[in-house]
Structures are given as C-alpha cells and as structure tokens.
Amino acid sequence: MRFLSIQSHVAYGHVGNSAAVFPLQRIGHEVWPVLTVNFSNHTGYGEWGGPLIPADDVRAVVSGIEDRGVLPTVDGVLSGYLGGEEIVDVVVDAVGRVKAANAEATYTCDPVMGNATSGCFVAESIPPLIREKVLPHADIITPNQFELGYMTHTEPDTLESTLASADAARDLGPRTVLVTSVLRPDRQAQPDGGETIEMLVVDDAGAWIVATPRLPIKANGSGDVTSALFTAHYRETGSAATALERTASSVFDLLQATLDSGERELRLVQAQDAFAEPRMQFSARQVS
C-alpha cells in the first residue's frame, strides 16, 4: 500500500513523520512524507531549532506529487498535529485530491489536542477546526480518551460512556474510531496486581477492546506510531480486531524496549522486529 503522510518532522528523535514513516516502511508499505515543520527535536524539550513550513509550501509539495500522476495509487492519507487553519485547509484539500483520484482511499486523522494529565495544550482555535473542518472528511480517527471527550463534548470514563463518546464521534463523519488510551476505574488488573491500560476500536462491524500492562513511561511519538500501524493493518486486513491486536502488540514492545533502554526517545529502529513480526501477545475482546 501507499500512504501520503502530512505531519511534522524532527531530526533528533521520533515524532510525527519521524515516528510514522519507518514502521510503515518496515512492514512493507510505501510512504510519501510531506513535512509541516522541520525541527531539530520535538517541542517537549522546551527548546528547538528549525522552521515551520509555510502552508503554501506544504501545498506545493502535495501539488508536485499530484503532477507526477500518482495520486490514484494512494491508499491512505495520514495527518497528525495540525497547527492552524491554513495547514488544516492544506490537509483537507490534499484529502479531497486523493479521494477524487481514488475513491477507495481513506483518511486517518490523529486529532492531537492534549491528554488527561496536561489538558488541552493546543490553541483554542484548533479543536473547533478539527471538529468542524477535518472530521467530516476523516474515515479513521485515533484520539486518546481525553481528546475523544474534548471533540464530542462528553466525559468518557467507563466502558459504556467511552463507547457512547465513540459513537458521537462517528456521527461527526469518521466511521472508525480508535481510542488509543482508555483508563476506566473498573478495568481489570494484571495477574500480579499491576495496572493495565486499554485501547478500544469501534467501526460499523462492532467494538473491541484490548488491555496491556501500563508501563511507567511517557513516550512522545507513540501515538503517531499507533495511528500509522493501525491504519495500515486495518486497510490490509479489513478487520478492526486484528488491526487492534497487531498494533497493541507492536506498540507495547516498542515502549518496553524504550523503557529498558533508559532513553527518552522511542527505540524505533531497535524495536523494528516488533513491527515486522508482532508477537500477538494480546487478544481483543468484543464489547459491542
């Protein structure tokens, strides 16, 4: 498959396209990265160098690809953090161009807005833009639980309320919702008493949830990897449950390798076998 990925880029570390491209390539897919920023490192360090790419320049790159006559071969468009209205317009326009060339192509939006710990960390203008201008064009979205609630003006916490919030998100346009981090008070503990964390996917065929151990790590870029891998597996298999299991297996092993290394940045290259040959150590359970 071929993916057009419109995301940020960093020279050091792995977020945005610097996180999404290699895993997709490692499992055999072609990726055309279109950069929205070219930073030295992600902004979580507090300091960085490098430019924001002007929206017109991002659009020009997409137009240059279109001029090669290859948009009919694109299977999916990916986007991550969207920094303002101009880049939102570029992404929506690119999605329209791709879908006009290939009606079977899909668009996956990772609606980056915040998390339960930090709250909403994007400008106030971004969530309404995503809700009103982006989601109607999306086929797949991959919010965390906080972002799911923020988009839908709901407060998902239990399984039932999270399912209801996912349905509310589906009413906005996307048919498939992958909730990348579900923390609910009644979730099952590990056999040794340790905490778990869950991922939930809902599509037209039903809903499935998978639990993994909750590792003591916050890794920038893990959501970008998750969104990319899930999209590829879902498009390849047509099964939300299988895509969920493969993605959970790969991302858990990536996070475990990163934790074991003592490094801050994802061990993306070192954990590449987890993408190519996921251990499938977690089973998805149908909940709807």
mmCIF file of C-alpha atoms in Angstrom:
data_model
loop_
_atom_site.group_PDB
_atom_site.id
_atom_site.type_symbol
_atom_site.label_atom_id
_atom_site.label_comp_id
_atom_site.label_asym_id
_atom_site.label_seq_id
_atom_site.Cartn_x
_atom_site.Cartn_y
_atom_site.Cartn_z
ATOM 1 C CA MET A 1 0.000 0.000 0.000
ATOM 2 C CA ARG A 2 0.943 3.647 -0.404
ATOM 3 C CA PHE A 3 0.406 6.391 2.151
ATOM 4 C CA LEU A 4 0.647 10.164 1.919
ATOM 5 C CA SER A 5 1.643 11.331 5.399
ATOM 6 C CA ILE A 6 1.316 15.051 6.148
ATOM 7 C CA GLN A 7 2.982 15.573 9.512
ATOM 8 C CA SER A 8 5.818 17.257 11.371
ATOM 9 C CA HIS A 9 9.437 16.133 11.139
ATOM 10 C CA VAL A 10 12.258 16.210 13.675
ATOM 11 C CA ALA A 11 15.941 15.499 13.023
ATOM 12 C CA TYR A 12 16.554 14.121 16.516
ATOM 13 C CA GLY A 13 14.073 11.654 17.953
ATOM 14 C CA HIS A 14 10.802 10.280 16.712
ATOM 15 C CA VAL A 15 7.536 12.216 16.487
ATOM 16 C CA GLY A 16 5.235 12.973 13.570
ATOM 17 C CA ASN A 17 6.581 11.637 10.313
ATOM 18 C CA SER A 18 9.831 10.796 12.088
ATOM 19 C CA ALA A 19 7.779 8.261 14.074
ATOM 20 C CA ALA A 20 5.233 7.114 11.492
ATOM 21 C CA VAL A 21 7.252 6.584 8.325
ATOM 22 C CA PHE A 22 9.753 3.901 9.348
ATOM 23 C CA PRO A 23 7.268 1.465 10.963
ATOM 24 C CA LEU A 24 5.108 1.629 7.838
ATOM 25 C CA GLN A 25 8.119 1.031 5.628
ATOM 26 C CA ARG A 26 9.307 -1.817 7.848
ATOM 27 C CA ILE A 27 6.029 -3.687 7.345
ATOM 28 C CA GLY A 28 6.261 -3.255 3.603
ATOM 29 C CA HIS A 29 4.390 -0.090 2.689
ATOM 30 C CA GLU A 30 5.407 2.906 0.603
ATOM 31 C CA VAL A 31 5.208 6.271 2.405
ATOM 32 C CA TRP A 32 5.421 9.751 0.922
ATOM 33 C CA PRO A 33 6.164 12.121 3.835
ATOM 34 C CA VAL A 34 5.062 15.739 3.463
ATOM 35 C CA LEU A 35 6.577 17.893 6.217
ATOM 36 C CA THR A 36 4.712 20.611 8.093
ATOM 37 C CA VAL A 37 7.692 21.557 10.293
ATOM 38 C CA ASN A 38 11.381 20.709 10.185
ATOM 39 C CA PHE A 39 12.562 20.962 13.779
ATOM 40 C CA SER A 40 15.715 19.806 15.497
ATOM 41 C CA ASN A 41 13.665 17.944 18.134
ATOM 42 C CA HIS A 42 10.136 17.863 19.498
ATOM 43 C CA THR A 43 8.902 20.833 21.482
ATOM 44 C CA GLY A 44 8.614 18.864 24.735
ATOM 45 C CA TYR A 45 12.267 19.676 25.363
ATOM 46 C CA GLY A 46 11.355 23.356 25.716
ATOM 47 C CA GLU A 47 13.927 24.447 23.133
ATOM 48 C CA TRP A 48 14.249 23.583 19.470
ATOM 49 C CA GLY A 49 15.527 24.938 16.196
ATOM 50 C CA GLY A 50 14.230 24.917 12.674
ATOM 51 C CA PRO A 51 11.317 26.275 10.671
ATOM 52 C CA LEU A 52 7.602 25.887 10.421
ATOM 53 C CA ILE A 53 6.895 25.103 6.780
ATOM 54 C CA PRO A 54 4.543 27.724 5.315
ATOM 55 C CA ALA A 55 1.188 26.287 4.297
ATOM 56 C CA ASP A 56 1.712 27.329 0.683
ATOM 57 C CA ASP A 57 4.965 25.357 0.597
ATOM 58 C CA VAL A 58 3.248 22.270 2.056
ATOM 59 C CA ARG A 59 0.531 22.622 -0.583
ATOM 60 C CA ALA A 60 3.196 22.942 -3.284
ATOM 61 C CA VAL A 61 4.731 19.625 -2.249
ATOM 62 C CA VAL A 62 1.334 17.911 -2.490
ATOM 63 C CA SER A 63 0.782 19.548 -5.880
ATOM 64 C CA GLY A 64 4.183 18.345 -7.048
ATOM 65 C CA ILE A 65 3.269 14.782 -6.123
ATOM 66 C CA GLU A 66 -0.059 15.188 -7.902
ATOM 67 C CA ASP A 67 1.798 16.361 -11.013
ATOM 68 C CA ARG A 68 3.554 13.014 -11.148
ATOM 69 C CA GLY A 69 0.149 11.445 -11.799
ATOM 70 C CA VAL A 70 0.398 9.091 -8.836
ATOM 71 C CA LEU A 71 -2.467 10.176 -6.573
ATOM 72 C CA PRO A 72 -4.717 7.382 -7.944
ATOM 73 C CA THR A 73 -2.297 4.904 -6.344
ATOM 74 C CA VAL A 74 -2.531 6.410 -2.845
ATOM 75 C CA ASP A 75 -4.368 4.086 -0.446
ATOM 76 C CA GLY A 76 -4.457 6.404 2.543
ATOM 77 C CA VAL A 77 -3.681 9.882 3.839
ATOM 78 C CA LEU A 78 -2.370 10.387 7.380
ATOM 79 C CA SER A 79 -2.221 13.577 9.430
ATOM 80 C CA GLY A 80 -1.158 14.370 12.966
ATOM 81 C CA TYR A 81 -0.763 17.654 14.843
ATOM 82 C CA LEU A 82 -2.449 20.499 12.961
ATOM 83 C CA GLY A 83 -1.120 23.891 13.993
ATOM 84 C CA GLY A 84 -3.618 26.290 12.455
ATOM 85 C CA GLU A 85 -6.351 26.993 9.939
ATOM 86 C CA GLU A 86 -4.023 27.325 6.960
ATOM 87 C CA ILE A 87 -2.480 23.869 7.400
ATOM 88 C CA VAL A 88 -5.940 22.412 8.119
ATOM 89 C CA ASP A 89 -7.043 23.729 4.729
ATOM 90 C CA VAL A 90 -3.998 22.162 3.063
ATOM 91 C CA VAL A 91 -4.712 18.758 4.613
ATOM 92 C CA VAL A 92 -8.412 18.840 3.755
ATOM 93 C CA ASP A 93 -7.547 19.888 0.195
ATOM 94 C CA ALA A 94 -4.998 17.060 -0.115
ATOM 95 C CA VAL A 95 -7.547 14.538 1.131
ATOM 96 C CA GLY A 96 -10.028 15.803 -1.439
ATOM 97 C CA ARG A 97 -7.479 15.490 -4.229
ATOM 98 C CA VAL A 98 -6.550 11.945 -3.233
ATOM 99 C CA LYS A 99 -10.149 10.785 -2.885
ATOM 100 C CA ALA A 100 -11.062 12.347 -6.221
ATOM 101 C CA ALA A 101 -8.274 10.302 -7.787
ATOM 102 C CA ASN A 102 -9.015 7.107 -5.825
ATOM 103 C CA ALA A 103 -12.451 6.674 -4.272
ATOM 104 C CA GLU A 104 -11.168 3.749 -2.187
ATOM 105 C CA ALA A 105 -8.531 5.847 -0.406
ATOM 106 C CA THR A 106 -9.047 6.627 3.270
ATOM 107 C CA TYR A 107 -8.022 9.488 5.515
ATOM 108 C CA THR A 108 -6.767 8.925 9.070
ATOM 109 C CA CYS A 109 -6.706 11.922 11.408
ATOM 110 C CA ASP A 110 -4.884 11.792 14.723
ATOM 111 C CA PRO A 111 -6.652 14.743 16.415
ATOM 112 C CA VAL A 112 -3.795 15.920 18.606
ATOM 113 C CA MET A 113 -5.207 18.244 21.281
ATOM 114 C CA GLY A 114 -3.978 17.160 24.688
ATOM 115 C CA ASN A 115 -4.180 14.471 27.327
ATOM 116 C CA ALA A 116 -5.716 13.804 30.718
ATOM 117 C CA THR A 117 -2.560 14.942 32.540
ATOM 118 C CA SER A 118 -1.824 18.178 30.674
ATOM 119 C CA GLY A 119 -5.312 19.070 29.494
ATOM 120 C CA CYS A 120 -5.712 20.771 26.128
ATOM 121 C CA PHE A 121 -2.295 22.048 25.027
ATOM 122 C CA VAL A 122 -3.171 23.426 21.579
ATOM 123 C CA ALA A 123 -4.544 26.861 20.728
ATOM 124 C CA GLU A 124 -8.245 27.356 21.461
ATOM 125 C CA SER A 125 -8.951 27.640 17.733
ATOM 126 C CA ILE A 126 -7.677 24.131 16.933
ATOM 127 C CA PRO A 127 -10.366 21.830 18.428
ATOM 128 C CA PRO A 128 -13.260 23.591 16.636
ATOM 129 C CA LEU A 129 -11.272 23.482 13.388
ATOM 130 C CA ILE A 130 -10.721 19.750 13.740
ATOM 131 C CA ARG A 131 -14.311 19.095 14.701
ATOM 132 C CA GLU A 132 -15.920 21.244 12.010
ATOM 133 C CA LYS A 133 -13.467 21.148 9.099
ATOM 134 C CA VAL A 134 -11.454 17.934 9.431
ATOM 135 C CA LEU A 135 -13.625 15.204 10.951
ATOM 136 C CA PRO A 136 -16.286 15.350 8.222
ATOM 137 C CA HIS A 137 -13.553 14.233 5.775
ATOM 138 C CA ALA A 138 -11.962 11.581 8.012
ATOM 139 C CA ASP A 139 -12.578 7.846 7.723
ATOM 140 C CA ILE A 140 -10.475 6.858 10.746
ATOM 141 C CA ILE A 141 -9.617 8.920 13.817
ATOM 142 C CA THR A 142 -7.228 7.940 16.601
ATOM 143 C CA PRO A 143 -7.838 10.140 19.667
ATOM 144 C CA ASN A 144 -6.825 9.348 23.202
ATOM 145 C CA GLN A 145 -9.652 9.234 25.734
ATOM 146 C CA PHE A 146 -9.246 12.907 26.666
ATOM 147 C CA GLU A 147 -9.300 14.018 23.014
ATOM 148 C CA LEU A 148 -12.349 11.857 22.344
ATOM 149 C CA GLY A 149 -14.236 13.654 25.111
ATOM 150 C CA TYR A 150 -12.970 17.076 24.081
ATOM 151 C CA MET A 151 -14.106 16.618 20.483
ATOM 152 C CA THR A 152 -17.551 15.326 21.393
ATOM 153 C CA HIS A 153 -18.216 17.498 24.479
ATOM 154 C CA THR A 154 -18.584 14.337 26.569
ATOM 155 C CA GLU A 155 -16.747 12.853 29.568
ATOM 156 C CA PRO A 156 -15.821 9.256 28.754
ATOM 157 C CA ASP A 157 -14.565 7.304 31.753
ATOM 158 C CA THR A 158 -16.403 3.971 31.913
ATOM 159 C CA LEU A 159 -16.566 1.484 29.056
ATOM 160 C CA GLU A 160 -20.173 2.427 28.383
ATOM 161 C CA SER A 161 -19.521 6.179 28.294
ATOM 162 C CA THR A 162 -16.434 5.701 26.112
ATOM 163 C CA LEU A 163 -18.461 3.645 23.642
ATOM 164 C CA ALA A 164 -21.125 6.363 23.637
ATOM 165 C CA SER A 165 -18.474 9.034 23.028
ATOM 166 C CA ALA A 166 -17.028 6.981 20.155
ATOM 167 C CA ASP A 167 -20.491 6.794 18.600
ATOM 168 C CA ALA A 168 -20.831 10.567 18.999
ATOM 169 C CA ALA A 169 -17.515 10.981 17.181
ATOM 170 C CA ARG A 170 -18.715 8.661 14.423
ATOM 171 C CA ASP A 171 -21.750 10.903 13.986
ATOM 172 C CA LEU A 172 -19.326 13.694 13.019
ATOM 173 C CA GLY A 173 -18.049 11.806 9.971
ATOM 174 C CA PRO A 174 -15.435 9.092 10.619
ATOM 175 C CA ARG A 175 -16.707 5.532 10.577
ATOM 176 C CA THR A 176 -13.812 4.080 12.574
ATOM 177 C CA VAL A 177 -12.646 5.392 15.960
ATOM 178 C CA LEU A 178 -9.541 4.016 17.660
ATOM 179 C CA VAL A 179 -9.289 5.279 21.253
ATOM 180 C CA THR A 180 -5.582 4.903 21.945
ATOM 181 C CA SER A 181 -5.583 5.084 25.745
ATOM 182 C CA VAL A 182 -8.612 4.079 27.774
ATOM 183 C CA LEU A 183 -8.348 4.420 31.541
ATOM 184 C CA ARG A 184 -11.519 3.363 33.368
ATOM 185 C CA PRO A 185 -11.940 2.679 37.077
ATOM 186 C CA ASP A 186 -13.294 -0.834 36.564
ATOM 187 C CA ARG A 187 -10.579 -2.066 34.203
ATOM 188 C CA GLN A 188 -9.064 -5.438 35.006
ATOM 189 C CA ALA A 189 -5.716 -5.513 36.798
ATOM 190 C CA GLN A 190 -2.769 -7.659 35.742
ATOM 191 C CA PRO A 191 -2.402 -11.067 37.446
ATOM 192 C CA ASP A 192 0.392 -9.578 39.599
ATOM 193 C CA GLY A 193 -1.822 -6.662 40.580
ATOM 194 C CA GLY A 194 -0.173 -4.177 38.232
ATOM 195 C CA GLU A 195 -2.102 -1.553 36.309
ATOM 196 C CA THR A 196 -3.400 -2.053 32.792
ATOM 197 C CA ILE A 197 -4.270 0.361 30.017
ATOM 198 C CA GLU A 198 -6.641 -0.350 27.164
ATOM 199 C CA MET A 199 -7.248 0.541 23.538
ATOM 200 C CA LEU A 200 -10.734 0.486 22.063
ATOM 201 C CA VAL A 201 -11.826 0.441 18.432
ATOM 202 C CA VAL A 202 -15.337 0.987 17.088
ATOM 203 C CA ASP A 203 -16.438 0.613 13.473
ATOM 204 C CA ASP A 204 -19.566 -0.402 11.587
ATOM 205 C CA ALA A 205 -19.000 -4.066 12.487
ATOM 206 C CA GLY A 206 -18.790 -3.591 16.265
ATOM 207 C CA ALA A 207 -16.419 -2.623 19.060
ATOM 208 C CA TRP A 208 -13.343 -4.371 20.505
ATOM 209 C CA ILE A 209 -11.076 -3.618 23.442
ATOM 210 C CA VAL A 210 -7.581 -4.845 24.281
ATOM 211 C CA ALA A 211 -5.694 -4.497 27.568
ATOM 212 C CA THR A 212 -1.925 -4.322 28.032
ATOM 213 C CA PRO A 213 0.244 -3.680 31.088
ATOM 214 C CA ARG A 214 0.575 0.030 31.803
ATOM 215 C CA LEU A 215 4.267 0.858 31.635
ATOM 216 C CA PRO A 216 5.760 3.716 33.697
ATOM 217 C CA ILE A 217 6.757 5.747 30.648
ATOM 218 C CA LYS A 218 5.532 8.762 28.688
ATOM 219 C CA ALA A 219 6.957 8.499 25.192
ATOM 220 C CA ASN A 220 6.452 11.291 22.687
ATOM 221 C CA GLY A 221 5.599 9.890 19.269
ATOM 222 C CA SER A 222 3.969 6.663 20.418
ATOM 223 C CA GLY A 223 0.573 7.961 19.295
ATOM 224 C CA ASP A 224 1.968 8.671 15.818
ATOM 225 C CA VAL A 225 3.267 5.108 15.582
ATOM 226 C CA THR A 226 -0.057 3.742 16.822
ATOM 227 C CA SER A 227 -2.099 5.702 14.298
ATOM 228 C CA ALA A 228 0.111 4.675 11.383
ATOM 229 C CA LEU A 229 0.298 0.986 12.246
ATOM 230 C CA PHE A 230 -3.406 0.655 12.957
ATOM 231 C CA THR A 231 -4.300 2.311 9.662
ATOM 232 C CA ALA A 232 -2.023 0.001 7.680
ATOM 233 C CA HIS A 233 -3.196 -3.171 9.413
ATOM 234 C CA TYR A 234 -6.855 -2.146 9.145
ATOM 235 C CA ARG A 235 -6.580 -1.356 5.447
ATOM 236 C CA GLU A 236 -4.665 -4.580 4.835
ATOM 237 C CA THR A 237 -6.924 -6.973 6.778
ATOM 238 C CA GLY A 238 -10.296 -5.224 6.856
ATOM 239 C CA SER A 239 -10.604 -6.350 10.483
ATOM 240 C CA ALA A 240 -10.623 -3.773 13.271
ATOM 241 C CA ALA A 241 -9.991 -6.502 15.866
ATOM 242 C CA THR A 242 -6.942 -7.896 14.062
ATOM 243 C CA ALA A 243 -5.553 -4.417 13.449
ATOM 244 C CA LEU A 244 -6.041 -3.612 17.134
ATOM 245 C CA GLU A 245 -4.228 -6.758 18.276
ATOM 246 C CA ARG A 246 -1.294 -6.238 15.918
ATOM 247 C CA THR A 247 -0.948 -2.587 16.845
ATOM 248 C CA ALA A 248 -1.164 -3.209 20.602
ATOM 249 C CA SER A 249 1.476 -5.931 20.353
ATOM 250 C CA SER A 250 3.919 -3.788 18.382
ATOM 251 C CA VAL A 251 3.476 -0.595 20.381
ATOM 252 C CA PHE A 252 3.772 -2.357 23.733
ATOM 253 C CA ASP A 253 7.071 -3.969 22.699
ATOM 254 C CA LEU A 254 8.295 -0.607 21.368
ATOM 255 C CA LEU A 255 7.501 1.069 24.687
ATOM 256 C CA GLN A 256 9.062 -1.778 26.662
ATOM 257 C CA ALA A 257 12.262 -1.510 24.610
ATOM 258 C CA THR A 258 12.306 2.253 25.174
ATOM 259 C CA LEU A 259 11.770 1.829 28.916
ATOM 260 C CA ASP A 260 14.504 -0.810 29.144
ATOM 261 C CA SER A 261 16.947 1.437 27.290
ATOM 262 C CA GLY A 262 16.660 4.280 29.779
ATOM 263 C CA GLU A 263 16.471 6.671 26.816
ATOM 264 C CA ARG A 264 13.863 9.385 26.395
ATOM 265 C CA GLU A 265 13.290 8.898 22.666
ATOM 266 C CA LEU A 266 11.481 5.901 21.189
ATOM 267 C CA ARG A 267 13.770 2.983 20.300
ATOM 268 C CA LEU A 268 12.124 2.849 16.889
ATOM 269 C CA VAL A 269 14.955 1.187 14.988
ATOM 270 C CA GLN A 270 15.961 -1.154 17.791
ATOM 271 C CA ALA A 271 12.362 -2.417 18.133
ATOM 272 C CA GLN A 272 11.732 -2.837 14.413
ATOM 273 C CA ASP A 273 11.147 -6.592 14.661
ATOM 274 C CA ALA A 274 8.079 -5.796 16.763
ATOM 275 C CA PHE A 275 6.592 -4.088 13.702
ATOM 276 C CA ALA A 276 7.615 -6.725 11.165
ATOM 277 C CA GLU A 277 6.649 -9.722 13.291
ATOM 278 C CA PRO A 278 4.316 -8.682 16.139
ATOM 279 C CA ARG A 279 4.152 -11.292 18.885
ATOM 280 C CA MET A 280 0.337 -11.081 19.080
ATOM 281 C CA GLN A 281 0.512 -11.451 22.863
ATOM 282 C CA PHE A 282 -2.730 -9.543 23.484
ATOM 283 C CA SER A 283 -6.239 -10.593 22.446
ATOM 284 C CA ALA A 284 -9.052 -8.190 21.633
ATOM 285 C CA ARG A 285 -12.435 -8.752 23.266
ATOM 286 C CA GLN A 286 -15.637 -7.762 21.517
ATOM 287 C CA VAL A 287 -17.718 -5.409 23.661
ATOM 288 C CA SER A 288 -20.421 -4.322 21.218
#
